[in-house]
Short mmCIF file of C-alpha atoms and ligand atoms in Angstrom, two decimals:
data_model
loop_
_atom_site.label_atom_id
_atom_site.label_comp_id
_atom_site.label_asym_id
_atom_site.label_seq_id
_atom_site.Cartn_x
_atom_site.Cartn_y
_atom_site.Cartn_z
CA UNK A 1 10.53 -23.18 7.83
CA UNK A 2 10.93 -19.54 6.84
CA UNK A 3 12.85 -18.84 3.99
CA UNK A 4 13.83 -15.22 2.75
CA UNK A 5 14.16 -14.69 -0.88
CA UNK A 6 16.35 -11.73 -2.00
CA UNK A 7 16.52 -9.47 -5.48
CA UNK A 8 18.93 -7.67 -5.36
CA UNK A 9 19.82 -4.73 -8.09
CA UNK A 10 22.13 -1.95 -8.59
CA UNK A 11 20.42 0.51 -6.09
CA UNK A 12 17.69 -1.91 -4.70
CA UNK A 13 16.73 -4.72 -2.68
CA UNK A 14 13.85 -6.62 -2.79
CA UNK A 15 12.83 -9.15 -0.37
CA UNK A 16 10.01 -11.73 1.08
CA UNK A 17 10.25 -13.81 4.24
CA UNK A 18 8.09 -16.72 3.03
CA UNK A 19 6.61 -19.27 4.98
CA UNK A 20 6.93 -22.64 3.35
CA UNK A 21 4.05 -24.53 5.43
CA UNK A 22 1.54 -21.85 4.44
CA UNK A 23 3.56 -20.62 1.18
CA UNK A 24 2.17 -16.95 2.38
CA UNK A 25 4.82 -14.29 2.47
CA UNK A 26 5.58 -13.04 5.81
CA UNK A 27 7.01 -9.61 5.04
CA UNK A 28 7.41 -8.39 1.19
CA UNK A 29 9.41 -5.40 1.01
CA UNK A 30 12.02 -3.16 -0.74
CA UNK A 31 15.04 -1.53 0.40
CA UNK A 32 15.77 1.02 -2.63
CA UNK A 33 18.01 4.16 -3.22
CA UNK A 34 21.14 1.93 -1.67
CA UNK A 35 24.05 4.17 -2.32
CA UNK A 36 22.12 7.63 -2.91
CA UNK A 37 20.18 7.93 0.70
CA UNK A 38 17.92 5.16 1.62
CA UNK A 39 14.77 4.10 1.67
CA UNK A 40 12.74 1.13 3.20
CA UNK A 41 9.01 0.04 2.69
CA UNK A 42 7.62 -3.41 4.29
CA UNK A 43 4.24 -4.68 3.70
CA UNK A 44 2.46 -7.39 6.51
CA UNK A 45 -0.84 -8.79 5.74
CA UNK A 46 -3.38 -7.02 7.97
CA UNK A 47 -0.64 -4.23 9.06
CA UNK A 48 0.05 -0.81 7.94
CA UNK A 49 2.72 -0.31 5.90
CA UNK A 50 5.86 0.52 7.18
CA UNK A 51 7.59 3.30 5.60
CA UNK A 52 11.53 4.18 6.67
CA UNK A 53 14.16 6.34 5.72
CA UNK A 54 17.36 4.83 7.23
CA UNK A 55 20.92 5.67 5.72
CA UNK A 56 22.19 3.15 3.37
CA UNK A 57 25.58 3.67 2.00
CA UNK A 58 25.70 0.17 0.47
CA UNK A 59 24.61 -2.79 -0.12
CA UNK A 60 25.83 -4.15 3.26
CA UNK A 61 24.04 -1.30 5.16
CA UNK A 62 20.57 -2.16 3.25
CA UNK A 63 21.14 -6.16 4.31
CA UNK A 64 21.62 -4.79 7.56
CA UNK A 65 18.28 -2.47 7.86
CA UNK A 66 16.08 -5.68 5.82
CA UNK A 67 17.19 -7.97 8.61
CA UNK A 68 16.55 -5.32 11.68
CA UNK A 69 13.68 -4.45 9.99
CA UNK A 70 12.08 -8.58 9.96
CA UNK A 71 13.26 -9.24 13.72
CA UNK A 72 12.08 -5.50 14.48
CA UNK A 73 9.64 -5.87 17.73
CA UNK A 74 7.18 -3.32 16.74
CA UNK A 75 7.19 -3.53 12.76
CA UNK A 76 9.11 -7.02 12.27
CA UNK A 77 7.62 -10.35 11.80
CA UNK A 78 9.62 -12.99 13.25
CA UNK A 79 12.05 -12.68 16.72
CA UNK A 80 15.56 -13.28 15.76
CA UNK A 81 17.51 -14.39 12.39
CA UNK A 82 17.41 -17.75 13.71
CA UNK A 83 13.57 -18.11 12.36
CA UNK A 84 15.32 -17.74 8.83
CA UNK A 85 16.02 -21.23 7.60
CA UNK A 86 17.42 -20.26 4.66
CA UNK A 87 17.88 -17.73 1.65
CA UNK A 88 17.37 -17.88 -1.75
CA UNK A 89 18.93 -15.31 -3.98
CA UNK A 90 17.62 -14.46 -7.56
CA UNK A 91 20.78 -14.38 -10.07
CA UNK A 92 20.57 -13.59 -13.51
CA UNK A 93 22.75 -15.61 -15.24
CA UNK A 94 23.73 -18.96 -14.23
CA UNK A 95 25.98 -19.65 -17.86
CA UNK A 96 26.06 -23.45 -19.06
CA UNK A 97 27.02 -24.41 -15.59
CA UNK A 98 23.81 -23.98 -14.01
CA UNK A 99 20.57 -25.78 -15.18
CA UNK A 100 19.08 -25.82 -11.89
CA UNK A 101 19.23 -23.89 -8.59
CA UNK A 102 22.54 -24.66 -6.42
CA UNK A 103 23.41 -24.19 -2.95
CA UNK A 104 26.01 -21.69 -2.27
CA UNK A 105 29.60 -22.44 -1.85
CA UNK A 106 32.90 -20.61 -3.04
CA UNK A 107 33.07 -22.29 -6.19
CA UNK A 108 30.03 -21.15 -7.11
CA UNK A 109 30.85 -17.71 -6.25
CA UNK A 110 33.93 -18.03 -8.69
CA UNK A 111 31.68 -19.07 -10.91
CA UNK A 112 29.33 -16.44 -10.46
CA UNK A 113 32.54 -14.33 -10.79
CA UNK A 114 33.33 -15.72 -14.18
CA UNK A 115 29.32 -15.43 -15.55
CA UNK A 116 30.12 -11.32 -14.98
CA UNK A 117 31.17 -10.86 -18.31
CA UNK A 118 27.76 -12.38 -19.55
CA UNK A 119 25.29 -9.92 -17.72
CA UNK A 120 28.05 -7.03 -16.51
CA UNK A 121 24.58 -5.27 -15.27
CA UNK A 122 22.93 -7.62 -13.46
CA UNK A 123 25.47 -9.93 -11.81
CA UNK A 124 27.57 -7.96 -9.97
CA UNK A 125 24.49 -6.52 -8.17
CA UNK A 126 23.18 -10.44 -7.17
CA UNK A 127 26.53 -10.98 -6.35
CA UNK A 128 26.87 -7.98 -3.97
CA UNK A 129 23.94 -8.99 -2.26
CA UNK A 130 25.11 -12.73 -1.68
CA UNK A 131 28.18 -11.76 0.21
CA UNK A 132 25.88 -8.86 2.14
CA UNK A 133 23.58 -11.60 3.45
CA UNK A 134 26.51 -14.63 4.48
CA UNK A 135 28.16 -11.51 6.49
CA UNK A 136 25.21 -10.63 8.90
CA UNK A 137 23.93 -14.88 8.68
CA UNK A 138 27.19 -16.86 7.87
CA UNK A 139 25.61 -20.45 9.11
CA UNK A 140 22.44 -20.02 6.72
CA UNK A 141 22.53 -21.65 3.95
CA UNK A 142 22.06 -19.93 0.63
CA UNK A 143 21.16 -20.93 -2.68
CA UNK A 144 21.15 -19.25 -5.92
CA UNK A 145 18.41 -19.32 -8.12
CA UNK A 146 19.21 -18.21 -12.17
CA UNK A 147 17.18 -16.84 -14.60
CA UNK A 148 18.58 -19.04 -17.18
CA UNK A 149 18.77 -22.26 -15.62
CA UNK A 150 15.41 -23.10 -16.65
CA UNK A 151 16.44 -22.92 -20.35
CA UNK A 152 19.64 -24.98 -19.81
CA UNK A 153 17.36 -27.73 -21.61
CA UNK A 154 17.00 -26.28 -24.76
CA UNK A 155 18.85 -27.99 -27.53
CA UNK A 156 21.85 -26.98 -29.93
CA UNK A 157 19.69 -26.28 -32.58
CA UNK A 158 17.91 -23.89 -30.94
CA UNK A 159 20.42 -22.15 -29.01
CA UNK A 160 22.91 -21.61 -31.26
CA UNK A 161 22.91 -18.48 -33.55
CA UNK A 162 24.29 -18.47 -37.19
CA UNK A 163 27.82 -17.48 -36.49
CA UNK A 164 31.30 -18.82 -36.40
CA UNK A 165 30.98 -21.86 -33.91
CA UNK A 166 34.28 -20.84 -32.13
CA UNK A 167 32.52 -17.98 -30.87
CA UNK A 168 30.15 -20.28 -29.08
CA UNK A 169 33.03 -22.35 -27.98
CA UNK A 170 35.42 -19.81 -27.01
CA UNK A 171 33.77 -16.96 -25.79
CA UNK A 172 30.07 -18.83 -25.09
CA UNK A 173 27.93 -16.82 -27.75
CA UNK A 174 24.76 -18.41 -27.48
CA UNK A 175 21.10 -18.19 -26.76
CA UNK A 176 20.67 -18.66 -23.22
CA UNK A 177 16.69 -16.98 -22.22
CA UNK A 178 15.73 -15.40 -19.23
CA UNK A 179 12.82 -15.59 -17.12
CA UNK A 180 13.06 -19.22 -16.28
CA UNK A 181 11.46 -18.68 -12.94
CA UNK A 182 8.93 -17.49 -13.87
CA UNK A 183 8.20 -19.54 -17.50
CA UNK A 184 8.85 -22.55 -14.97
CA UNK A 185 6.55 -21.56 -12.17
CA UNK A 186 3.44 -20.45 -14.57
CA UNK A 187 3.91 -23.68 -16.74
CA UNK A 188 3.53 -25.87 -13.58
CA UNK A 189 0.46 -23.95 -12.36
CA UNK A 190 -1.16 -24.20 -15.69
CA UNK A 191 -0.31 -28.05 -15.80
CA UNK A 192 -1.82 -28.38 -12.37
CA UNK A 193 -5.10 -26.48 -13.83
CA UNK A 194 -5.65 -29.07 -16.38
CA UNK A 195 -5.13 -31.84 -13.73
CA UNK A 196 -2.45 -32.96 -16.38
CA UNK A 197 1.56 -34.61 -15.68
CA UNK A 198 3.41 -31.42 -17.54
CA UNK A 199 5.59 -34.56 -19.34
CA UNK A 200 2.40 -34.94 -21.31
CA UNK A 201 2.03 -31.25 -22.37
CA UNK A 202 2.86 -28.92 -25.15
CA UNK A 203 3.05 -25.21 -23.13
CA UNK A 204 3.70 -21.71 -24.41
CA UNK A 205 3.94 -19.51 -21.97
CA UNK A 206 4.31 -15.77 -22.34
CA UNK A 207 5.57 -13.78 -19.97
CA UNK A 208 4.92 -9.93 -20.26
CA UNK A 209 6.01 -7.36 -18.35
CA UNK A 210 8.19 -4.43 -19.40
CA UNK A 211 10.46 -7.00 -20.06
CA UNK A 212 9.23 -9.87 -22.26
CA UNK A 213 9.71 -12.92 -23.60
CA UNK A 214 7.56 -16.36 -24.98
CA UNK A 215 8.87 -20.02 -24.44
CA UNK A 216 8.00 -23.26 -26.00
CA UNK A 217 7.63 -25.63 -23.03
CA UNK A 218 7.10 -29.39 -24.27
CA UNK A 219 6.82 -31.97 -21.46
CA UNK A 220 8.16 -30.03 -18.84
CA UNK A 221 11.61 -28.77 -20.24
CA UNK A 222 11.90 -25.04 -21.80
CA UNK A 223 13.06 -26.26 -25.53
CA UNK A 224 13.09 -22.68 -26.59
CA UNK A 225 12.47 -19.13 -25.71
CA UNK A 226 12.46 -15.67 -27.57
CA UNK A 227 15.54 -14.21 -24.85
CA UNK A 228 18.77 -14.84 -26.14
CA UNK A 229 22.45 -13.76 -25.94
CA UNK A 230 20.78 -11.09 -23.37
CA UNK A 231 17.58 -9.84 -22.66
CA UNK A 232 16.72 -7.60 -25.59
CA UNK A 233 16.17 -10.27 -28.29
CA UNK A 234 12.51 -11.65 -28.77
CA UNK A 235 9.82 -9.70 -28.93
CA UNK A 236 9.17 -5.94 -28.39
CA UNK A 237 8.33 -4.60 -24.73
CA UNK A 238 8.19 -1.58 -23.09
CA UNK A 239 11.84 0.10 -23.95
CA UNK A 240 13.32 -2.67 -25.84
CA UNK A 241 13.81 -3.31 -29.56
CA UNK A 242 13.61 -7.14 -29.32
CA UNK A 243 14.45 -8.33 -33.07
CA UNK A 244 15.88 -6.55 -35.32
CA UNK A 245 18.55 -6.87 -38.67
CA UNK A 246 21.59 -6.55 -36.69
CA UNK A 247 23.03 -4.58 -39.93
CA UNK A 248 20.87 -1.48 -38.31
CA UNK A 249 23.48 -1.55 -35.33
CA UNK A 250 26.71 -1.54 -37.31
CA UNK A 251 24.63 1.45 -40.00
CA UNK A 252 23.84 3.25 -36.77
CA UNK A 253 27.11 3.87 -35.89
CA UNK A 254 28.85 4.21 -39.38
CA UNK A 255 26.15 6.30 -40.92
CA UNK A 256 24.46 7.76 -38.05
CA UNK A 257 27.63 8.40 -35.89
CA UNK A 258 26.10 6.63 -33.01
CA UNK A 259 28.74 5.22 -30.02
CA UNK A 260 28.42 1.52 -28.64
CA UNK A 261 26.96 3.02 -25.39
CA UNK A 262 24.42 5.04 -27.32
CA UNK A 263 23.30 2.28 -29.21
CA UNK A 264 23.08 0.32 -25.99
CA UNK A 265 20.82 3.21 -24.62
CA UNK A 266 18.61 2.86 -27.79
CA UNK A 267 17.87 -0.37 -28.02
CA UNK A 268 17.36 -1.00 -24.20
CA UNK A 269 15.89 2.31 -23.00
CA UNK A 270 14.41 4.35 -25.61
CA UNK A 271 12.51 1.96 -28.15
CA UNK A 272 10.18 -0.99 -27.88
CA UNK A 273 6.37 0.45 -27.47
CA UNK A 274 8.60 3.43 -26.01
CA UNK A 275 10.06 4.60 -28.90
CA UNK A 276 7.18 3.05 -31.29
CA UNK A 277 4.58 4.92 -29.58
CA UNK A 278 6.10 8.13 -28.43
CA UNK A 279 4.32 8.20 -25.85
CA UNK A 280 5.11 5.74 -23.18
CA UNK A 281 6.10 2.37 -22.03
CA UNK A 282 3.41 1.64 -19.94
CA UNK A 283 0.55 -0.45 -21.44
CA UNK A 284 -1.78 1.80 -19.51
CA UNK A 285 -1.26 4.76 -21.23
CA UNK A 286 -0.59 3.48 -24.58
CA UNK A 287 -4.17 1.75 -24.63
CA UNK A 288 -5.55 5.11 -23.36
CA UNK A 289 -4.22 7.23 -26.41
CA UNK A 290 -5.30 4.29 -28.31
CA UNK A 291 -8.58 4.62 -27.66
CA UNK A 292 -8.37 8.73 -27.86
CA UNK A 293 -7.60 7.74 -31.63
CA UNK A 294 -3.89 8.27 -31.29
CA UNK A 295 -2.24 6.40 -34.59
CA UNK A 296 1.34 5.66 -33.22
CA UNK A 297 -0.34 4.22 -29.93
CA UNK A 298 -2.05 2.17 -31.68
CA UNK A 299 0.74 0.68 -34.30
CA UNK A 300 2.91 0.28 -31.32
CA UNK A 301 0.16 -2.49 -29.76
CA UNK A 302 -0.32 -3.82 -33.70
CA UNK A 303 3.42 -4.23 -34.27
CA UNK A 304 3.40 -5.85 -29.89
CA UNK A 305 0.63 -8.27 -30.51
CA UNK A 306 1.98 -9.15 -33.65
CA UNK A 307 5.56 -10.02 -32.75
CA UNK A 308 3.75 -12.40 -29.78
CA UNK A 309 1.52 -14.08 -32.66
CA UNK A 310 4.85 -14.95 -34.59
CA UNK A 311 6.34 -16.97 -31.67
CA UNK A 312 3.17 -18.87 -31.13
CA UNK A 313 2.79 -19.42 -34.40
CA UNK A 314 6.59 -20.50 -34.69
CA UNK A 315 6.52 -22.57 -31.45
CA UNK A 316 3.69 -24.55 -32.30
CA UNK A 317 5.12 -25.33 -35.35
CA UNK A 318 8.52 -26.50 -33.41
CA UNK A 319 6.60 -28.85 -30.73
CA UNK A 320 4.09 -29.79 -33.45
CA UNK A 321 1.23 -28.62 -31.59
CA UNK A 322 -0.01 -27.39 -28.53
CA UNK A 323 -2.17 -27.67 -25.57
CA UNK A 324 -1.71 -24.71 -23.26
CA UNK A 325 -1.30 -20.96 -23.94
CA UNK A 326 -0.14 -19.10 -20.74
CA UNK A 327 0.02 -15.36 -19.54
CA UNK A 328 1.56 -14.17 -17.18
CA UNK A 329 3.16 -10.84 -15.98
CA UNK A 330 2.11 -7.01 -15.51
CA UNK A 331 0.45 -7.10 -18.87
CA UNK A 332 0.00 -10.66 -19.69
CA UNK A 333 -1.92 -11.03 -16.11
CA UNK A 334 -3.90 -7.93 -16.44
CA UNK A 335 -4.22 -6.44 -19.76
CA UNK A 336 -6.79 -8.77 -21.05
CA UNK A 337 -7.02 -6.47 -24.18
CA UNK A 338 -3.54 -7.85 -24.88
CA UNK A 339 -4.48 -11.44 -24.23
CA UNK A 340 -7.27 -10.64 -26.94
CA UNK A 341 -5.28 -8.63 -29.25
CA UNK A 342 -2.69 -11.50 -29.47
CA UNK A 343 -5.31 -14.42 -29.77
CA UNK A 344 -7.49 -12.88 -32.48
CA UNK A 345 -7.05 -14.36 -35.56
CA UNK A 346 -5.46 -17.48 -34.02
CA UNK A 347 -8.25 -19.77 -33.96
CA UNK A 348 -6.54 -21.76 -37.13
CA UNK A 349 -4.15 -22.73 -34.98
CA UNK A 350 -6.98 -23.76 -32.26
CA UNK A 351 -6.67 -20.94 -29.87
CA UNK A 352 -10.12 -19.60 -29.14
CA UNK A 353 -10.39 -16.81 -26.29
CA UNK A 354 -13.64 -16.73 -24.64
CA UNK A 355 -14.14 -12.48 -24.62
CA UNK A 356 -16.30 -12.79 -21.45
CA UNK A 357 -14.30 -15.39 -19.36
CA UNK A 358 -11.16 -13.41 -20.26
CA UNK A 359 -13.01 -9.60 -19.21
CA UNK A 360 -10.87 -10.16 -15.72
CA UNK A 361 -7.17 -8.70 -14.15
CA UNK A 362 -4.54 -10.05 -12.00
CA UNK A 363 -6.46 -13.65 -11.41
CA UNK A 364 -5.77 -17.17 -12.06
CA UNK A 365 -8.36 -17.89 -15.02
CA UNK A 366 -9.23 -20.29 -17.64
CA UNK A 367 -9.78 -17.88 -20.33
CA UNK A 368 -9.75 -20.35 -23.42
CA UNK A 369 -13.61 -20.72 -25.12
CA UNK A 370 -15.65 -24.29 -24.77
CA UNK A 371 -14.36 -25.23 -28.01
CA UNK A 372 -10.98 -23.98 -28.09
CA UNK A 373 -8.51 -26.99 -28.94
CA UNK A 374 -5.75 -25.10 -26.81
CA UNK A 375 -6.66 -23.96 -23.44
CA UNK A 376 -5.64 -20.78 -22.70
CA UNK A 377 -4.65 -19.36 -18.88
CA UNK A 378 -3.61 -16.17 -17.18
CA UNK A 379 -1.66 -16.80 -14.73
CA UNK A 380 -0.26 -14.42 -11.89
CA UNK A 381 3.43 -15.25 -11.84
CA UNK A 382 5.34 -15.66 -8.27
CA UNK A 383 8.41 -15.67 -8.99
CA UNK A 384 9.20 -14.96 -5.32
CA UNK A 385 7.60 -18.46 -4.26
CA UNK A 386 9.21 -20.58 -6.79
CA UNK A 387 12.58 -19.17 -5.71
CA UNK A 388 11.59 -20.02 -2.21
CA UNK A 389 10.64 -23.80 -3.40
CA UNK A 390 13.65 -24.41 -5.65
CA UNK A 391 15.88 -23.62 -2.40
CA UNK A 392 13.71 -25.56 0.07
CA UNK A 393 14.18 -28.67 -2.71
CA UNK A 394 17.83 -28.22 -3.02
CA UNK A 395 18.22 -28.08 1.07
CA UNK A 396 15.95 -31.23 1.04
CA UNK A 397 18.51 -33.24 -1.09
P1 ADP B 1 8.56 -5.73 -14.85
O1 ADP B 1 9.15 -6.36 -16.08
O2 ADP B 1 9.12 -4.37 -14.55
O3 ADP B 1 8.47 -6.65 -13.66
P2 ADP B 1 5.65 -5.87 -14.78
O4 ADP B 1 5.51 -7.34 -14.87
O5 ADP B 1 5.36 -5.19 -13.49
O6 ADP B 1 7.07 -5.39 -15.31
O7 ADP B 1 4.69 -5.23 -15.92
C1 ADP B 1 4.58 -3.85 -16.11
C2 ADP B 1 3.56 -3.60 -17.22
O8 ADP B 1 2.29 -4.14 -16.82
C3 ADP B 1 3.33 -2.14 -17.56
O9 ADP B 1 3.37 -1.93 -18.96
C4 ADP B 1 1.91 -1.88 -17.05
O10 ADP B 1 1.24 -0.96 -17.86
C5 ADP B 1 1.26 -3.23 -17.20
N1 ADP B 1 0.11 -3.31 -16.30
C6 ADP B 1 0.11 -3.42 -14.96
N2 ADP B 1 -1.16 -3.39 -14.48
C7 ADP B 1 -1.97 -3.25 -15.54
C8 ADP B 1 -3.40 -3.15 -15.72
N3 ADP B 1 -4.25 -3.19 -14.71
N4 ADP B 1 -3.87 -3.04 -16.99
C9 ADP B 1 -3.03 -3.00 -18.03
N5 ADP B 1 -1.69 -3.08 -17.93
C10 ADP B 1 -1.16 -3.20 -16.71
#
C-alpha cells in the first residue's frame, strides 16, 4: 500500500507518497508560497528534480497541484489517486483527547476545532489541509497524527505547572511536549540498535533542530519532555528563549513598554542562539565565528550545550538512571561538535562519547565509547515514516 503523508503549514505543504512494503518514499516534495504565487518542487529517487511554478491561491489549489503532480504521466509516480491507500496528516496538537494517532471522522474535526485555541498557529493550517485532501479523495481514509500524543503518558506530576489548579481544569494549562513523532520514532530505532524490548529501557532522546526539545523515555512511554504549554519552553534553539523567569515577560512590558505581540516576536523569533549570538540561528555559522574567535558565538553554544546537560542530568535523576542517549535532528544528527559539546563532562553520569566513532553526519551511529555505561546514538529522525506507520496501524485495527 501507498500511503501519502501531508505537513501542512500556513503557506506550505509538504508531502511523501511512501511505500509501506519497501518503507522508501515514492515522491517527497513541497508545495510552498500557497496564497502569495506558488511554487512546487518533487524529488524521485534516480530522477531529476521537478521544479514548477503553478498558481496556488489556497490551500485547496496546492492539494490539487500535489495530487496532479503524483499521478502526473511524465513527472508523477503512481497512475491514478486510487494507488493512494491512505493519508496521514501531521497535527500539532492533539489536547488530552489524543494519546495516539486516530482515524479521521467529524468528531475529530470538532475536536481539532476546539484544540485551536491551544496552537492558534499551527492548527488551523493542519486543519486546512485535512479538509483540502477529503475534497479531491473523499473515500480515503485519513488519520491524524499529533505532535503531542506521544507525551499523553506523562504523569500529573510532571505535567502540571505551579499554578492555580483550576487553570489546568478549566482552561487546560498544562505541559503537553511536542515532537512526539519524532522522540517516538528515534527511541524505537535506538531500542532496536541495542537488540533490546524498549519496556526494559531508560531513553533520553534529544531532538535538535531549530526547534528543540529532550524527553525522558522509560520503558517505552515519554514520562517527560522539556516542551510544555507550547513550544518555546525547554531548552534554547535557534530563535527561541526556551526557559526563562516568567517575571522578565510581565517587566518587559511594564518597564520596557513592550506589547503582547512583541514579546511573542522576542521570545519566538529573535532570541535563542539568535539573539545570544548576534549572529545567526544556524549552527553552521555560529560554529564558524566560533572558531574565527568570535566571543558571543561561542557563549551562545556554552549557554546551548549547557541547557541540554541540565535535562540529562535532571532526567536521569527522574528515571533513576539510564541506558540510551539519543540524537536526532538537523543538529543533533549532524553537528557532532554538539553531540561532543553536550557529552563532555558527563562521564559521572556514565556517558562516554567515543571522539572518533562520533567524527560522522547525518548517519545512524553508535557513538557511545567501549566503556561508556550509557550508549549513546545519532539517529536520523523520519518523522515522515512513522506518520506513515502510525496510520497503516490504526487502518489495520
Ligand atoms: P527544523 O526544526 O526547522 O526542522 P532542522 O532539524 O532542519 O530544523 O535543523 C536545522 C539546524 O540543523 C540548523 O541549525 C543547521 O545549522 C543544523 N545543521 C544542518 N546540517 C548541519 C551540518 N552538516 N552541520 C551542522 N549543523 C547542521
Amino acid at each position: 500500500m501507498n500511503i501519502l503523508v501531508i505537513n501542512c503549514g500556513s503557506s506550505s505543504l509538504k508531502y511523501q507518497l511512501i511505500n509501506m512494503e519497501s518503507k522508501q518514499a515514492l515522491a517527497v516534495g513541497l508545495a510552498e508560497r500557497i496564497g502569495i504565487d506558488g511554487a512546487l518542487t518533487q524529488k524521485v529517487e534516480g530522477r531529476e528534480k521537478y521544479v514548477a511554478s503553478p498558481v496556488m491561491k489556497n490551500h485547496d489549489d496546492a492539494m490539487k497541484i500535489v495530487l496532479e503532480a503524483l499521478i502526473d504521466k511524465e513527472h508523477g509516480v503512481i497512475k491514478s489517486m486510487d494507488e493512494i491507500g491512505a493519508v496521514g496528516h501531521r497535527v500539532v496538537h492533539g489536547g488530552e483527547r489524543y494519546s495516539n494517532s486516530v482515524l479521521i471522522d467529524d468528531d475529530v474535526m470538532k475536536y481539532l476545532n476546539e484544540c485551536v485555541k491551544l496552537a492558534p498557529l499551527h492548527n488551523p493550517p493542519n486543519i486546512i489541509g485535512i479538509k483540502a485532501c477529503k475534497q479531491f479523495m473523499p473515500n480515503t481514509p485519513m488519520v491524524a497524527v499529533f505532535d503531542t500524543a506521544f507525551h499523553q503518558t506523562m504523569p500529573e506530576k510532571a505535567f502540571l505547572y505551579g499554578i492555580p489548579y483550576e487553570l489546568y481544569q478549566k482552561d487546560h494549562i498544562r505541559r503537553y511536549g511536542f515532537h512526539g513523532t519524532s522522540h517516538k520514532y528515534v527511541s524505537k530505532i535506538a531500542a532496536e540498535c541495542m537488540h533490546k524490548n524498549i519496556k526494559d529501557l531508560k531513553i533520553i532522546t534529544c531532538h535538535l533542530g531549530n526547534g528543540g526539545s529532550v524527553s525522558a523515555i522509560k520503558n517505552g512511554k515519554s514520562v517527560d519532555t522539556s516542551m510544555g504549554f507550547t513550544p518555546l519552553e525547554g531548552i534554547i534553539m535557534g530563535t527561541r528563549s526556551g526557559n526563562l523567569d516568567p517575571a522578565i515577560v510581565t517587566y518587559l512590558i511594564e518597564e520596557l513598554g513592550y506589547t503582547a505581540e512583541e514579546v511573542n516576536e522576542l521570545l519566538n523569533k529573535k532570541s535563542g542562539i539568535l539573539g545570544l549570538s548576534g549572529i545567526s540561528s544556524d549552527f553552521r555559522d555560529i560554529r564558524a565565528a566560533a572558531a574565527e574567535g568570535n566571543h558571543q558565538a561561542q557563549l551562545s553554544l556554552d549557554v546551548y550545550y549547557y541547557s541540554i546537560k541540565k535535562y540529562i542530568g535532571a532526567y536521569f535523576a527522574i528515571m533513576g538512571g539510564l541506558d540510551c542517549l539519543v540524537f536526532t535532528a538537523g543538529i543533533g544528527e549532524n553537528a557532532y561538535e554538539t553531540r561532543e559539546g553536550i557529552c563532555e563532562g558527563l562521564e559521572c553520569l556514565g556517558i562516554k562519547i567515543d571522539l572518533v566513532k562520533d567524527k560522522v553526519r547525518g548517519v545512524l551511529a553508535e557513538v557511545s565509547a567501549d566503556d561508556s555505561k550509557v550508549k549513546i546514538f545519532a539517529i536520523p529522525t523520519n518523522e515522515e515514516l512513522m506518520i506513515a506507520e502510525e496510520t497503516l496501524e490504526i487502518l489495520s485495527k
